[in-house]
XYZ file of C-alpha atoms in Angstrom:
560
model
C 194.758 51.432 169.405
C 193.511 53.091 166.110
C 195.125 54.031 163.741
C 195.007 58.044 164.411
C 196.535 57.302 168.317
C 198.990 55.421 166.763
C 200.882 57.844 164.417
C 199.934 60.319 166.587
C 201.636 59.104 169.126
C 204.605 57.714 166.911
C 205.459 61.095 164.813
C 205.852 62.419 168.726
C 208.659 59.946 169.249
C 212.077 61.313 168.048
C 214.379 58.361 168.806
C 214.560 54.749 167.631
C 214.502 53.423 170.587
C 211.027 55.387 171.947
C 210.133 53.946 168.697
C 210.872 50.444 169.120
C 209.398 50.555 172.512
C 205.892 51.756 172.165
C 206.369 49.329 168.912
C 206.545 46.542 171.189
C 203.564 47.732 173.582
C 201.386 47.617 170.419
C 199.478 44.085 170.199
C 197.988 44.421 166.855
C 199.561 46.454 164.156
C 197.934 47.338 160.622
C 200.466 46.563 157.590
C 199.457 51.250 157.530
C 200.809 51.142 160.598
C 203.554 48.969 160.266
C 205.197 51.118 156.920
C 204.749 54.121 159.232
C 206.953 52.912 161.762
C 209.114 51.814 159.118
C 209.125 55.638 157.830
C 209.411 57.422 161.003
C 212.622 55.016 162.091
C 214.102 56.399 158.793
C 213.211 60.229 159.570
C 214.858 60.261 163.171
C 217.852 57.484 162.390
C 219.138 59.084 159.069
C 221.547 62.183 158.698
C 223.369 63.489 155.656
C 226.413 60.767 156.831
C 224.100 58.071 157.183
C 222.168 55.719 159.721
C 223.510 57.080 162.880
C 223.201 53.730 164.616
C 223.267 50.880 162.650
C 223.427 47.941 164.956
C 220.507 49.501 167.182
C 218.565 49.430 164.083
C 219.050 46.855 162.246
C 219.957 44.252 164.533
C 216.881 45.228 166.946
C 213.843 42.414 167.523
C 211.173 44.739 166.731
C 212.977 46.089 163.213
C 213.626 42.284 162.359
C 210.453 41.324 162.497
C 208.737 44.186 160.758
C 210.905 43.076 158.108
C 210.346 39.403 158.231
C 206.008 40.359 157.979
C 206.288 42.393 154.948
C 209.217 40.163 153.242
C 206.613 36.785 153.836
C 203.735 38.290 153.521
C 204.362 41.129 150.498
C 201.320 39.566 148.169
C 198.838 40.572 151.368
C 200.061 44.422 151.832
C 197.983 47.030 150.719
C 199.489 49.159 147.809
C 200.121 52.185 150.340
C 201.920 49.589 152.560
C 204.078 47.824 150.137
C 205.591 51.359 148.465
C 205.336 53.297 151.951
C 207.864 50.575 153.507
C 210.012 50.632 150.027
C 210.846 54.005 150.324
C 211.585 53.823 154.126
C 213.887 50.702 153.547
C 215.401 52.803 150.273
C 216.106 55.508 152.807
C 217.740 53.326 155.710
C 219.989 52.056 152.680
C 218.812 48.245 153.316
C 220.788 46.096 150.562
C 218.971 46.243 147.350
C 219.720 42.864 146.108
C 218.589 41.251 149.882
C 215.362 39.167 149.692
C 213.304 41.785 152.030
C 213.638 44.484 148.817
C 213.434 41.821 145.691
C 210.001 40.357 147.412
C 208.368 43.843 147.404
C 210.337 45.281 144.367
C 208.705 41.798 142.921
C 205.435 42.563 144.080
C 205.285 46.184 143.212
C 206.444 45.660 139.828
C 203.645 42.832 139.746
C 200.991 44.893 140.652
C 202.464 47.801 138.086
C 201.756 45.210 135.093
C 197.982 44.359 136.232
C 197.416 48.130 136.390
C 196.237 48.294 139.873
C 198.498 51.202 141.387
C 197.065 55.080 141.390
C 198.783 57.741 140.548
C 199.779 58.442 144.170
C 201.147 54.650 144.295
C 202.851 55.015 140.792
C 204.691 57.875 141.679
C 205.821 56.511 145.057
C 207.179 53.259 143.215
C 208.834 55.781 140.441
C 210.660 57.502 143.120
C 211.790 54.246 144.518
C 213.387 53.279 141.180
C 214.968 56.635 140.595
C 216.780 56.707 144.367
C 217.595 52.531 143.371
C 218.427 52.190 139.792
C 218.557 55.922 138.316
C 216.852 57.414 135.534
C 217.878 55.097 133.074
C 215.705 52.204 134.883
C 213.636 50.382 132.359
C 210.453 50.381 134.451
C 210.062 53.997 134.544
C 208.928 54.031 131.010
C 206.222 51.996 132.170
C 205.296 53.767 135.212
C 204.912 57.180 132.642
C 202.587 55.287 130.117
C 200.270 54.137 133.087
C 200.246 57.926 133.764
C 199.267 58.713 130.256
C 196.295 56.264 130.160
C 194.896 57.606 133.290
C 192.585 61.027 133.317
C 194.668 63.443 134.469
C 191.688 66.397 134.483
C 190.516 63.938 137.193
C 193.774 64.594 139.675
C 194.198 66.357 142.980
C 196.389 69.026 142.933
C 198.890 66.987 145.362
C 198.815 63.957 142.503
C 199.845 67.081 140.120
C 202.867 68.183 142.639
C 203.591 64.261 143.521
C 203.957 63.482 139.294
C 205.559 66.587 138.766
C 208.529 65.510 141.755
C 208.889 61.899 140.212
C 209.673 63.540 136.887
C 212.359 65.688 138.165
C 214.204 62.349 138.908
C 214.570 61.972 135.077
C 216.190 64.886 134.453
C 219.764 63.396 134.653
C 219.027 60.602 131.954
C 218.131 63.321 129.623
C 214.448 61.465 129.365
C 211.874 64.136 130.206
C 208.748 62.618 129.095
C 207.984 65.478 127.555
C 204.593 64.285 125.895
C 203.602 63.916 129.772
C 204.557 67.024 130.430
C 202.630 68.659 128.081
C 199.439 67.477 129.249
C 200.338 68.015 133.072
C 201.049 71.257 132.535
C 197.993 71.952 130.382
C 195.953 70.599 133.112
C 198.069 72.628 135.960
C 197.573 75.408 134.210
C 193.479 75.099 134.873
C 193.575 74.445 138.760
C 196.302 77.797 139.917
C 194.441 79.527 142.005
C 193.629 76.125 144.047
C 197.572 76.072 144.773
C 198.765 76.226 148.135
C 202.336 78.103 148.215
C 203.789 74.612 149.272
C 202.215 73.496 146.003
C 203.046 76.704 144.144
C 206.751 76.470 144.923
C 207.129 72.766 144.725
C 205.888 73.281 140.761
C 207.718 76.302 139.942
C 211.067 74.288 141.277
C 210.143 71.524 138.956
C 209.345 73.411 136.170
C 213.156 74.995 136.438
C 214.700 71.325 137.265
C 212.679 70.265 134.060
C 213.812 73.443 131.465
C 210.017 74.142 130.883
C 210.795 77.180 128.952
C 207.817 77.009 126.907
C 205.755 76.649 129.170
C 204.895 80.374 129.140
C 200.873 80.452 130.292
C 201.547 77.910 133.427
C 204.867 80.047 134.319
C 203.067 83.613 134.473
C 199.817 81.825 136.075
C 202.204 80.114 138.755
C 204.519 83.446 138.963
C 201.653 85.845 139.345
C 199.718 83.629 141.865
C 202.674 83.579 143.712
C 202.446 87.126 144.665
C 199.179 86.418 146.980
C 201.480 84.034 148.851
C 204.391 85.596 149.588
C 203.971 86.229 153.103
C 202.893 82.482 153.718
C 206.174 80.644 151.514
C 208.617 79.219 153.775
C 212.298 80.384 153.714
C 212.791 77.921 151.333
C 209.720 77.675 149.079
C 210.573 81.103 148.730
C 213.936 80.645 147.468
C 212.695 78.343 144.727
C 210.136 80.828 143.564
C 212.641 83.645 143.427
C 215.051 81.018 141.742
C 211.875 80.314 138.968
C 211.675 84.303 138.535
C 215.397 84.261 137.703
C 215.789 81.496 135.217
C 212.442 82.233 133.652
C 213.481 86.051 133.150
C 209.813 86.864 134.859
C 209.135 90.031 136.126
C 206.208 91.360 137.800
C 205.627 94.159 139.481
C 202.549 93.196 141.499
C 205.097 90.670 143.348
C 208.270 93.081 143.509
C 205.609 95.030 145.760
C 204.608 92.122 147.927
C 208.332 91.357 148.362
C 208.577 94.965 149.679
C 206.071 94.710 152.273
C 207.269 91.564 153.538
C 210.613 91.441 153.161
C 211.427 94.421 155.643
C 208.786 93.373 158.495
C 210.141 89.780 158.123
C 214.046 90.290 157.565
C 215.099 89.637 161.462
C 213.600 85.983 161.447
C 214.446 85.015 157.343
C 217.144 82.544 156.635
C 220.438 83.689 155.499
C 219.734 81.880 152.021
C 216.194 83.610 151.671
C 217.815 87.245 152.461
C 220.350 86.183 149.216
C 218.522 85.566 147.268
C 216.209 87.854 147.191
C 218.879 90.601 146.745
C 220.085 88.290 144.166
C 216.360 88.265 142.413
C 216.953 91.918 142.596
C 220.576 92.533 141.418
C 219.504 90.424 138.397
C 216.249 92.196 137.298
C 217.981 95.318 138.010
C 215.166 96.288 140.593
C 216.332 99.192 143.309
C 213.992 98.241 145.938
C 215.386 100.732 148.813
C 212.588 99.304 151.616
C 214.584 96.027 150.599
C 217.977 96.879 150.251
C 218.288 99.236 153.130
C 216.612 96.223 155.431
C 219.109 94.157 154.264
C 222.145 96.192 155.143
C 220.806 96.827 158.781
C 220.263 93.023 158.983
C 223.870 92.861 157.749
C 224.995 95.028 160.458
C 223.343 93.550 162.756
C 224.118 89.847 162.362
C 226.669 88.901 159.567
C 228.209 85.922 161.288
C 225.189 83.721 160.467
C 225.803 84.453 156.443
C 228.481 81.940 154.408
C 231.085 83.954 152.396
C 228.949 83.205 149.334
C 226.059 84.625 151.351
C 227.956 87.721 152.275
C 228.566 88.685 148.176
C 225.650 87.532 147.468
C 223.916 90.303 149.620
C 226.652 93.122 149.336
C 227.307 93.205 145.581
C 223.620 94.201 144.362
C 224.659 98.138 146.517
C 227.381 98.194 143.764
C 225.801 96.359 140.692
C 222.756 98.728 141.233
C 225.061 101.883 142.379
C 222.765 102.321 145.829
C 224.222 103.208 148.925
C 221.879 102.839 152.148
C 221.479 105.323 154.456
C 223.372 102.759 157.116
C 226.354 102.943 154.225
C 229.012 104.049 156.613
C 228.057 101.060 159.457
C 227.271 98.931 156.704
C 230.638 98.811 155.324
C 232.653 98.690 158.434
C 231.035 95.508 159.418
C 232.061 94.424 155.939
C 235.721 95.204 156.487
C 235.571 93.720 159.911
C 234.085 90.254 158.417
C 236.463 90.297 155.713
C 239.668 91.041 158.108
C 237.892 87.940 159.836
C 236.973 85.396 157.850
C 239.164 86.721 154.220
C 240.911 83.400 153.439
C 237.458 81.003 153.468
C 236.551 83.539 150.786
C 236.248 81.500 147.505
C 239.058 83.717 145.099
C 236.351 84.705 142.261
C 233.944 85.277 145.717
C 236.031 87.698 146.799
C 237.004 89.517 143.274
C 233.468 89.959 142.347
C 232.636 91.042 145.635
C 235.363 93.733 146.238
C 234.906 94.828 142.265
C 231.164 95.603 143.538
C 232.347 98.071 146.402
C 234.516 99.651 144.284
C 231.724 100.766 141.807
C 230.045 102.598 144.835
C 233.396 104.535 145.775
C 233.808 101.651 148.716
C 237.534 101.454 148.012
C 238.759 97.784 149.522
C 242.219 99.311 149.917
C 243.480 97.189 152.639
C 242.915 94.025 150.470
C 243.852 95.133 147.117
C 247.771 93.500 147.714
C 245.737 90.278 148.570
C 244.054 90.656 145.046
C 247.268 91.644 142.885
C 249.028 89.259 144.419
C 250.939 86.527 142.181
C 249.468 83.976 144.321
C 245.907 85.070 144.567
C 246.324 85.758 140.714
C 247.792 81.735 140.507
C 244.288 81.260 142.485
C 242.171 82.852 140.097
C 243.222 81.000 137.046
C 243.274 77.650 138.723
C 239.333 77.722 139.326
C 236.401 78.053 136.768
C 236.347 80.714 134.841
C 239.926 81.388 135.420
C 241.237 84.446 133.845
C 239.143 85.084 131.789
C 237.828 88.417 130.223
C 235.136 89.637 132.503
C 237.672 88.271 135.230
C 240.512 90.321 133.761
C 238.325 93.419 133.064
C 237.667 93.196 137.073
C 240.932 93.294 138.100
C 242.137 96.201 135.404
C 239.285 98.088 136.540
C 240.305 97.314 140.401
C 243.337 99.009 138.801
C 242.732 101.844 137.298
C 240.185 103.098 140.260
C 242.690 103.019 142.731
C 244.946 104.502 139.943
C 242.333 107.257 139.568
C 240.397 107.632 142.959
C 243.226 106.567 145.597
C 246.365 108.152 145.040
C 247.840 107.387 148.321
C 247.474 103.749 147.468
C 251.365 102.519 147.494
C 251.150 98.520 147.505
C 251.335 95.717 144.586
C 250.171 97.247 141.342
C 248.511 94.396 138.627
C 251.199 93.718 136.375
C 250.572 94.297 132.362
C 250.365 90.893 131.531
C 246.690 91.059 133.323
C 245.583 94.064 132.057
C 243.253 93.937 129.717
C 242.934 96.274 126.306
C 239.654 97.453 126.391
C 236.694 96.735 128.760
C 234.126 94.052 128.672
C 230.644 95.270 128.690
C 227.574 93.142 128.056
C 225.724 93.242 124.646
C 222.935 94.743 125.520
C 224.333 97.876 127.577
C 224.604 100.141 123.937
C 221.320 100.801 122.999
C 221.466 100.862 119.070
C 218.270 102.965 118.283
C 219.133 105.517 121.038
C 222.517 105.674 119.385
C 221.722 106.106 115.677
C 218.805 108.579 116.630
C 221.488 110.639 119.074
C 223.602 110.146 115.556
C 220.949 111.763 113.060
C 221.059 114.455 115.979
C 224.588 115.301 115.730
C 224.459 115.358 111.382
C 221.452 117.828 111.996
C 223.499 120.027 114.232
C 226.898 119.753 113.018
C 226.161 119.280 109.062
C 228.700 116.946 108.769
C 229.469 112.972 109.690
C 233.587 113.844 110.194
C 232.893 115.771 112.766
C 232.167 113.209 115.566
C 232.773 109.561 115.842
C 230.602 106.972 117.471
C 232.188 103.512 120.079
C 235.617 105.187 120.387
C 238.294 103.099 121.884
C 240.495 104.802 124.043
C 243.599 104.614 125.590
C 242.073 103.994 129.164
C 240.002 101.076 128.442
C 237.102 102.199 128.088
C 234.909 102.375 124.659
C 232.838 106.024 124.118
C 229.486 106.490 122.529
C 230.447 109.360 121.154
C 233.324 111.709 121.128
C 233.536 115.554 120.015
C 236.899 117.065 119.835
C 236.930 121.060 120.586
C 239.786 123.151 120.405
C 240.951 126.246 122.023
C 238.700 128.681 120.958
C 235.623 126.202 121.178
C 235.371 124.901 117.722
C 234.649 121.201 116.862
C 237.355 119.130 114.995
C 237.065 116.712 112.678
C 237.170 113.405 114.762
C 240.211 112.408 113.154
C 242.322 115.675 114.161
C 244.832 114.730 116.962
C 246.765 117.866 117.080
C 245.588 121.096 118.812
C 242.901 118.952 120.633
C 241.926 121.138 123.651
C 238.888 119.696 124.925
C 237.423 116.261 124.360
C 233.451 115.776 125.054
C 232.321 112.533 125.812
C 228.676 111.651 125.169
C 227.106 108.724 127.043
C 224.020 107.483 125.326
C 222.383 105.800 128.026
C 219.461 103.656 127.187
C 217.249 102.226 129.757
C 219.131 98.572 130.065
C 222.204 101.213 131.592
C 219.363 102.141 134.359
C 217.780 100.240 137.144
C 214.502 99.742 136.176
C 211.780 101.788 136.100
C 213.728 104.373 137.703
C 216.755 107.056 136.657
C 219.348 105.501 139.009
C 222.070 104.557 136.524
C 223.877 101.306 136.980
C 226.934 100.657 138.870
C 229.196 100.129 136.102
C 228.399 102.800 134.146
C 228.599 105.220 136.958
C 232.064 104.220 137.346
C 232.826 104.656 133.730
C 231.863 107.928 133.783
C 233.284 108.932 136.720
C 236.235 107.853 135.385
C 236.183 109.019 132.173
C 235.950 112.472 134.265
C 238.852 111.893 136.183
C 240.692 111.155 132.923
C 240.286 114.202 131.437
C 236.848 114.035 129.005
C 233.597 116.589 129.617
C 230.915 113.339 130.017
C 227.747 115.023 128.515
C 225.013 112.427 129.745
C 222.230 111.582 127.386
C 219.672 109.700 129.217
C 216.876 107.946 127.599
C 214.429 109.729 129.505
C 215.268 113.336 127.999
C 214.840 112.683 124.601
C 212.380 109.784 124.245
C 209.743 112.112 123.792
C 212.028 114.668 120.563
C 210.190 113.477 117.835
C 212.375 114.705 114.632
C 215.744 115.400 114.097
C 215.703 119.231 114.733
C 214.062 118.513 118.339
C 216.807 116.218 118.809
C 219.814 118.557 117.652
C 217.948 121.891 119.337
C 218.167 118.775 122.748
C 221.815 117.973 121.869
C 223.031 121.672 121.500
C 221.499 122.699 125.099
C 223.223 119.973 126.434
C 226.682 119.899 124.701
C 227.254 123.532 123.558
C 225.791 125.712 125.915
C 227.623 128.771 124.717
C 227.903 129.144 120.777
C 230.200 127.092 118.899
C 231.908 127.221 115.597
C 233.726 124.531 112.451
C 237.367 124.768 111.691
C 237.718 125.187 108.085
């Protein structure tokens, strides 16, 4: 039998003992052919738990005397022999320290010194080490300078993905080579468009594992080649280019697009992980994709038992993060309830917070489960995993709170006690845009002739912080901002810069929708200012001619 009939025949066999039969009916066996065997009794006999039959493997003829050839004989093997049967022993967890693995770790190493493995060979013996010794084994070292002294412009594209994998091992030692790295990814960077999207994804998952941040040509070559493949990634290869897009803060448009045409003709047969995290891709580049989103919620509906609970935020809290309710909102959110009524308590406790936080920006009040949340228990729960209570934590829960303060009135369970509540809001950094601010500012002093008569990030009593507030009285007139008596009306402006939007699109986010619904509900006229009005006001009296449209649209006066 050839070669070709002979793995063709064994990669059909799915059990060790089919294996160790037709083993037995083969007269003459390669030492190719004989590593295979090895590595296809490893594929079929290992789980996550382990061999699943140890005594009918390792105590079987045919196994004992595979080993006993390549422990006697390891000096005769061929290099693809010697590291192929390495890493199947490795895998079927043969003791390390047993003379079978010191004869061919012996040899191996041997061969490493006289400089007669490849690439494909040194990476298969540096994988070997990592799963047996670690990143901290000695040898590796070695293994990485033979890779220097070799021509890299000279590899295959799967010698490139195959280095690239054997590197990740290091990570954990802190070692990453980096001199190596370099020059791979210089040379990577010349042979893209030859990358298959196995290939693609395979590299983009390294270059994550490896914190290749400045790799920036290589990461927009490999991110915008990825577009072409989308339709062709696996679930999985999929997940790790989405997961490169993420941590590398990439964004292209070209494959936001692609993901749009695919994503909805392909959403029925995707993996529950895949449908995450792309809404996860999207939540986090703030991209309101409605052909996605509104495929995802009738998958959702459809099927929501074959999601995890972290699966089930994952996919629900973009709708609120990105204030977008399908038009399946109604059926959508029903199946939600019905899930979490089903399944509430394998809900991890900062799961479930974030995730009922999210409907409530989208006026999806989770009334039924807000005594589970203000619950001394569930509270206990909160602070007992990472982050605990934290601020962003605590700002959740106050502004759980005050909605159902606000927007549900015939709410009558647990309230959150003070000592949870939080003074003021947390809101992220970059949600005040500065220049919009001071150029809304210059506005004001243009209309109103003087600073007192408006202040700018106002804390107020309710939590929340204002861009601006204006202070009117009775008859219409502005106050100074420091007047508290005879304050009739309040006005507060919302400068909203573009990080406060999805993107590319007028769709405000989800917590700044609630804020100013809120801030409504509390009493204050919320003038919106939105980016996209008064980008194009080029002076001062443009802006304040803008600003008294919008705020004054009757005529005003100044108290003396």
């Amino acid at each position: 039998m050839d070669e070709q009939q002979f793995f063709q025949k064994l990669n059909s066999l799915c059990i060790s003992k089919e294996i160790f039969d037709f083993l037995s009916s083969v007269e003459i066996m390669s030492d190719t052919m004989a590593s295979g065997a090895l590595q296809r009794i490893a594929e079929v006999e290992m789980d996550d738990s382990g061999l699943k039959n140890p005594e009918g493997v390792l105590e079987n003829k045919v196994f004992r005397a595979l080993c006993f050839q390549f422990e006697f004989e390891s000096s005769k093997l061929s290099n693809t022999a010697l590291l192929n049967a390495l890493q199947a022993l490795i895998k079927l967890r043969i003791d390390p320290r047993s003379m079978l693995m010191a004869s061919l770790l012996s040899e191996a190493e041997e061969r490493l010194g006289k400089g007669q493995l490849t690439v494909k060979n040194l990476c298969a013996l540096g994988e070997s080490l990592l799963e047996l010794e670690g990143p901290s084994c000695a040898t590796l070292e070695q293994i990485v300078n033979h890779m220097q002294a070799k021509d890299m412009e000279m590899w295959t594209p799967r010698e490139i993905v195959m280095v690239y994998k054997m590197l990740q091992g290091t990570v954990g030692e802190g070692k990453q080579y980096q001199d190596l790295l370099n020059r791979l990814n210089s040379v990577t960077l010349t042979i893209v468009s030859q990358l298959s999207p196995k290939f693609t994804s395979i590299i983009l998952n390294s270059l994550v594992v490896l914190h290749q941040t400045r790799a920036v040509p290589l990461i927009t070559a490999l991110c915008r080649h990825s577009v072409k493949h989308i339709p062709y990634f696996t679930g999985s290869e999929l997940v790790n280019v989405l997961e490169a897009f993420i941590y590398f803060g990439h964004r292209e448009q070209t494959f936001t697009v692609a993901l749009e045409t695919h994503v909805p003709k392909s959403i029925f047969t995707m993996q529950p992980q895949t449908v995450s995290k792309v809404m996860q891709y999207c939540s986090q580049k703030r991209i309101l994709s409605k052909p996605i989103f509104d495929a995802v919620a009738e998958d959702f509906i459809s099927d929501a038992d074959r999601f995890t609970t972290e699966q089930i935020a994952e996919c629900i809290m973009p709708f609120g993060t990105l204030n977008y309710l399908p038009p399946s909102a109604s059926s959508l959110f029903r199946k939600l309830e019905t899930v979490l009524h089903a399944r509430l308590r394998h809900f991890q406790p900062h799961t479930l917070l974030n995730l009922l936080h999210s409907c409530a920006l989208i006026q999806r009040y989770p009334v039924n489960f807000l005594p589970k949340i203000f619950s001394p228990y569930f509270l206990q729960q909160l602070q007992a995993q990472p982050p605990g209570l934290d601020r962003t934590v605590t700002t959740q829960l106050t502004q759980l709170f005050l909605t159902v303060t606000l927007e549900c009135p015939f709410y009558e369970g647990p309230k959150l006690l003070p000592k949870y509540q939080v003074k003021a809001f947390v809101t992220s950094d970059s949600s005040l845009d500065v220049h919009l601010l001071k150029r809304v500012k210059a506005g004001l002093l243009y209309l109103l002739k003087k600073r007192m008569y408006f202040s700018s990030e106002v804390s107020t009593p309710y939590f929340y912080t204002l861009d601006i507030e204006i202070k009117l009285d009775e008859e219409g007139f502005v106050l100074p901002a420091a007047q508290c008596e005879e304050v009739h009306r309040r006005i507060a402006l919302c400068v909203d810069g573009q990080n406060r939007f999805c993107i590319n699109s007028h769709n405000l986010l989800g917590e700044e929708a609630i804020k100013q619904r809120h801030l409504q509900l509390l009493g204050y006229e919320v003038v919106q200012i939105p980016f996209f009005e008064i980008e194009s006001l080029q002076n001062c009296r443009k802006m304040a001619e803008y600003l008294h449209k919008k705020i004054f649209s009757h005529t005003y006066g100044l108290s003396c």
